[in-house]
Amino acid sequence: MKQDFINFPLQVIFKPFDSFWDLKYDNKGKLIVVYLLVILTIMAIILQKKYAGFLVNYSDPRYLNSVTDIVTVVFPFLLWCIANWSITTLMGGEGKFIEIVKATGYSLTPIVLIYLPMTFISRFMAEEEIAFYYLLISIASLWFVWLLFIGIMTVHQYTVLKTIVTIGLTIVVMGIIVFLGALVLSMIQQIYEFIYNIYREILFRT
């Protein structure tokens, strides 16, 4: 239990190359830990918006919506995994979908470890110390990107250049999926309104 929930996530952030190698070839890393990290990331973002000190918190409490925060994390997470799997399948990637999900999920560890305590600490910060807050938040975000890069490179057994190209194409595919999804939803809405108007027309004439 301790190895799965504490030791391995910590090992990932400090020894990413070895850890992602173990994740791929020794079947280390659990999906339940990935789910937990996603949930903790959502909680970290919600708590940051709600309880961070007023010097660093620009969220209007009247417009906070936890559902939006959940979608903001879960949707890009799933979209990234699906888009990356789609691209790497065509580009000779050796990673399976579940390995992409695990690599992406474990990469969230720095966000969880830094965002949560910084939200609490920010309540006691003076104006002169705000730079320290933003520095650590930036480190968490860059650390996440670095881990994600190494994770994708390791599970697919790519070179550095091919990993960069793949990540760029993954972002493009994410945009295409969002565009097509919005297009389909718009068409469904128009078809629904068309059928509904016909129904009302028939109802008024009878």
Coordinates of C-alpha atoms in Angstrom, one line a residue:
M1 CA 0.0 0.0 0.0
K2 CA 2.7 2.5 1.0
Q3 CA 4.8 1.5 -2.0
D4 CA 1.9 2.1 -4.4
F5 CA 0.4 5.3 -2.9
I6 CA 3.5 7.1 -1.6
N7 CA 6.9 5.6 -2.5
F8 CA 6.3 5.1 -6.3
P9 CA 4.7 8.6 -6.9
L10 CA 7.7 10.2 -5.1
Q11 CA 10.1 8.0 -7.0
V12 CA 8.5 9.2 -10.3
I13 CA 9.1 12.9 -9.5
F14 CA 12.7 12.4 -8.4
K15 CA 13.8 9.6 -10.7
P16 CA 11.4 9.9 -13.7
F17 CA 13.5 8.0 -16.2
D18 CA 13.9 4.9 -14.1
S19 CA 10.3 5.1 -12.8
F20 CA 8.6 5.4 -16.1
W21 CA 10.8 2.5 -17.3
D22 CA 9.6 0.5 -14.4
L23 CA 6.0 1.6 -15.1
K24 CA 6.3 0.2 -18.7
Y25 CA 8.4 -2.9 -18.3
D26 CA 7.8 -4.0 -14.7
N27 CA 4.1 -3.1 -14.6
K28 CA 4.6 -0.7 -11.7
G29 CA 2.0 2.0 -11.1
K30 CA -1.7 1.5 -10.3
L31 CA -4.7 3.0 -12.0
I32 CA -6.3 3.6 -8.7
V33 CA -3.4 5.9 -7.8
V34 CA -3.8 7.7 -11.1
Y35 CA -7.5 8.3 -10.3
L36 CA -6.6 9.5 -6.8
L37 CA -4.0 11.9 -8.3
V38 CA -6.6 13.3 -10.7
I39 CA -9.1 13.8 -7.8
L40 CA -6.4 15.4 -5.7
T41 CA -5.5 17.8 -8.6
I42 CA -9.2 18.8 -8.9
M43 CA -9.3 19.4 -5.1
A44 CA -6.1 21.4 -5.2
I45 CA -7.5 23.7 -8.0
I46 CA -10.9 24.1 -6.2
L47 CA -9.2 24.8 -2.8
Q48 CA -6.8 27.2 -4.5
K49 CA -9.6 29.2 -6.0
K50 CA -11.7 29.2 -2.8
Y51 CA -9.2 29.5 0.0
A52 CA -5.9 31.0 -1.4
G53 CA -4.9 34.3 0.2
F54 CA -6.5 37.4 -1.2
L55 CA -3.2 38.7 -2.5
V56 CA -2.9 35.8 -5.0
N57 CA -6.6 34.9 -5.4
Y58 CA -8.4 36.8 -8.2
S59 CA -11.4 34.4 -8.3
D60 CA -14.8 35.9 -7.7
P61 CA -16.5 33.6 -5.1
R62 CA -19.9 34.4 -6.6
Y63 CA -18.9 32.6 -9.9
L64 CA -17.0 29.6 -8.5
N65 CA -18.3 26.4 -9.9
S66 CA -16.8 23.0 -8.8
V67 CA -18.3 21.2 -11.8
T68 CA -16.4 23.6 -14.2
D69 CA -13.2 22.8 -12.3
I70 CA -13.8 19.1 -12.5
V71 CA -14.4 19.3 -16.3
T72 CA -11.4 21.6 -16.6
V73 CA -9.1 18.8 -15.3
V74 CA -10.8 15.6 -16.4
F75 CA -11.7 16.7 -20.0
P76 CA -8.1 17.8 -21.0
F77 CA -6.7 14.7 -19.2
L78 CA -8.8 12.3 -21.2
L79 CA -8.5 14.3 -24.4
W80 CA -4.7 14.3 -24.1
C81 CA -4.6 10.5 -23.5
I82 CA -6.9 9.7 -26.5
A83 CA -5.1 12.2 -28.8
N84 CA -1.6 10.9 -27.9
W85 CA -2.7 7.3 -28.3
S86 CA -4.2 8.1 -31.7
I87 CA -1.1 9.8 -33.0
T88 CA 1.5 7.4 -31.5
T89 CA -0.3 4.4 -32.9
L90 CA 0.3 5.8 -36.4
M91 CA 3.9 6.8 -35.5
G92 CA 5.3 3.5 -34.3
G93 CA 4.9 4.3 -30.6
E94 CA 5.3 1.3 -28.3
G95 CA 3.1 2.7 -25.5
K96 CA -0.3 1.2 -24.7
F97 CA -3.3 3.4 -23.9
I98 CA -3.2 2.4 -20.2
E99 CA 0.5 3.3 -20.0
I100 CA -0.2 6.8 -21.4
V101 CA -2.9 7.2 -18.8
K102 CA -0.5 6.1 -16.0
A103 CA 2.3 8.3 -17.3
T104 CA 0.0 11.4 -17.5
G105 CA -1.6 10.7 -14.1
Y106 CA 1.7 10.3 -12.3
S107 CA 3.0 13.5 -13.9
L108 CA 0.4 15.4 -11.9
T109 CA 2.1 14.6 -8.6
P110 CA 4.1 17.9 -8.3
I111 CA 0.8 19.8 -8.8
V112 CA -0.8 18.0 -5.9
L113 CA 2.3 18.3 -3.6
I114 CA 2.9 22.0 -4.2
Y115 CA -0.5 23.5 -4.9
L116 CA -2.2 22.2 -1.7
P117 CA 0.4 23.5 0.8
M118 CA 0.9 26.8 -1.1
T119 CA -2.9 27.5 -0.9
F120 CA -2.6 27.3 2.9
I121 CA 0.6 29.2 3.1
S122 CA -0.6 32.0 0.8
R123 CA -3.1 33.0 3.5
F124 CA -0.2 34.2 5.7
M125 CA 1.9 35.8 3.0
A126 CA 2.8 39.5 2.9
E127 CA 2.8 41.4 -0.3
E128 CA 6.6 41.2 -0.5
E129 CA 6.4 37.4 -0.5
I130 CA 4.0 36.9 -3.4
A131 CA 6.9 36.3 -5.8
F132 CA 7.8 33.2 -3.8
Y133 CA 4.2 31.9 -4.2
Y134 CA 4.2 32.3 -8.0
L135 CA 7.7 30.9 -8.2
L136 CA 6.7 27.6 -6.6
I137 CA 3.4 27.4 -8.6
S138 CA 5.5 27.9 -11.8
I139 CA 7.9 25.2 -10.6
A140 CA 5.0 22.8 -10.1
S141 CA 3.7 23.5 -13.6
L142 CA 7.1 23.1 -15.3
W143 CA 7.8 20.0 -13.2
F144 CA 4.5 18.5 -14.5
V145 CA 5.4 19.3 -18.1
W146 CA 8.9 17.8 -17.7
L147 CA 7.5 14.6 -16.2
L148 CA 4.9 14.3 -18.9
F149 CA 7.6 14.7 -21.6
I150 CA 9.8 12.0 -20.0
G151 CA 6.8 9.8 -19.5
I152 CA 5.7 10.0 -23.1
M153 CA 9.2 9.5 -24.4
T154 CA 9.8 6.4 -22.2
V155 CA 6.5 4.6 -22.7
H156 CA 6.7 5.0 -26.5
Q157 CA 10.5 4.6 -26.7
Y158 CA 10.9 7.7 -28.7
T159 CA 13.9 10.0 -29.2
V160 CA 13.8 13.5 -27.8
L161 CA 13.0 15.0 -31.3
K162 CA 10.3 12.5 -32.0
T163 CA 8.7 13.1 -28.6
I164 CA 8.6 16.9 -29.3
V165 CA 7.0 16.3 -32.7
T166 CA 4.5 13.8 -31.2
I167 CA 3.5 16.2 -28.4
G168 CA 3.0 19.0 -30.9
L169 CA 0.8 16.7 -33.1
T170 CA -1.1 15.5 -30.0
I171 CA -2.0 19.1 -29.2
V172 CA -3.2 19.7 -32.8
V173 CA -5.3 16.5 -32.7
M174 CA -6.8 17.7 -29.4
G175 CA -7.9 20.8 -31.2
I176 CA -9.3 18.8 -34.1
I177 CA -11.3 16.6 -31.7
V178 CA -12.7 19.6 -29.8
F179 CA -13.6 21.2 -33.1
L180 CA -15.3 18.1 -34.5
G181 CA -17.1 17.6 -31.1
A182 CA -18.4 21.1 -31.1
L183 CA -19.5 20.7 -34.8
V184 CA -21.4 17.4 -34.0
L185 CA -23.1 19.0 -30.9
S186 CA -24.1 22.0 -33.0
M187 CA -25.6 19.7 -35.7
I188 CA -27.4 17.7 -33.1
Q189 CA -28.8 20.9 -31.6
Q190 CA -30.0 22.1 -35.0
I191 CA -31.6 18.7 -35.9
Y192 CA -33.3 18.7 -32.5
E193 CA -34.7 22.2 -33.1
F194 CA -35.8 21.3 -36.6
I195 CA -37.7 18.2 -35.4
Y196 CA -39.1 20.2 -32.5
N197 CA -40.4 22.9 -34.8
I198 CA -42.0 20.4 -37.1
Y199 CA -43.7 18.8 -34.1
R200 CA -45.0 22.2 -32.9
E201 CA -46.3 23.0 -36.4
I202 CA -48.1 19.7 -36.6
L203 CA -49.5 20.2 -33.1
F204 CA -50.9 23.7 -34.0
R205 CA -52.5 22.5 -37.3
T206 CA -54.3 19.6 -35.7

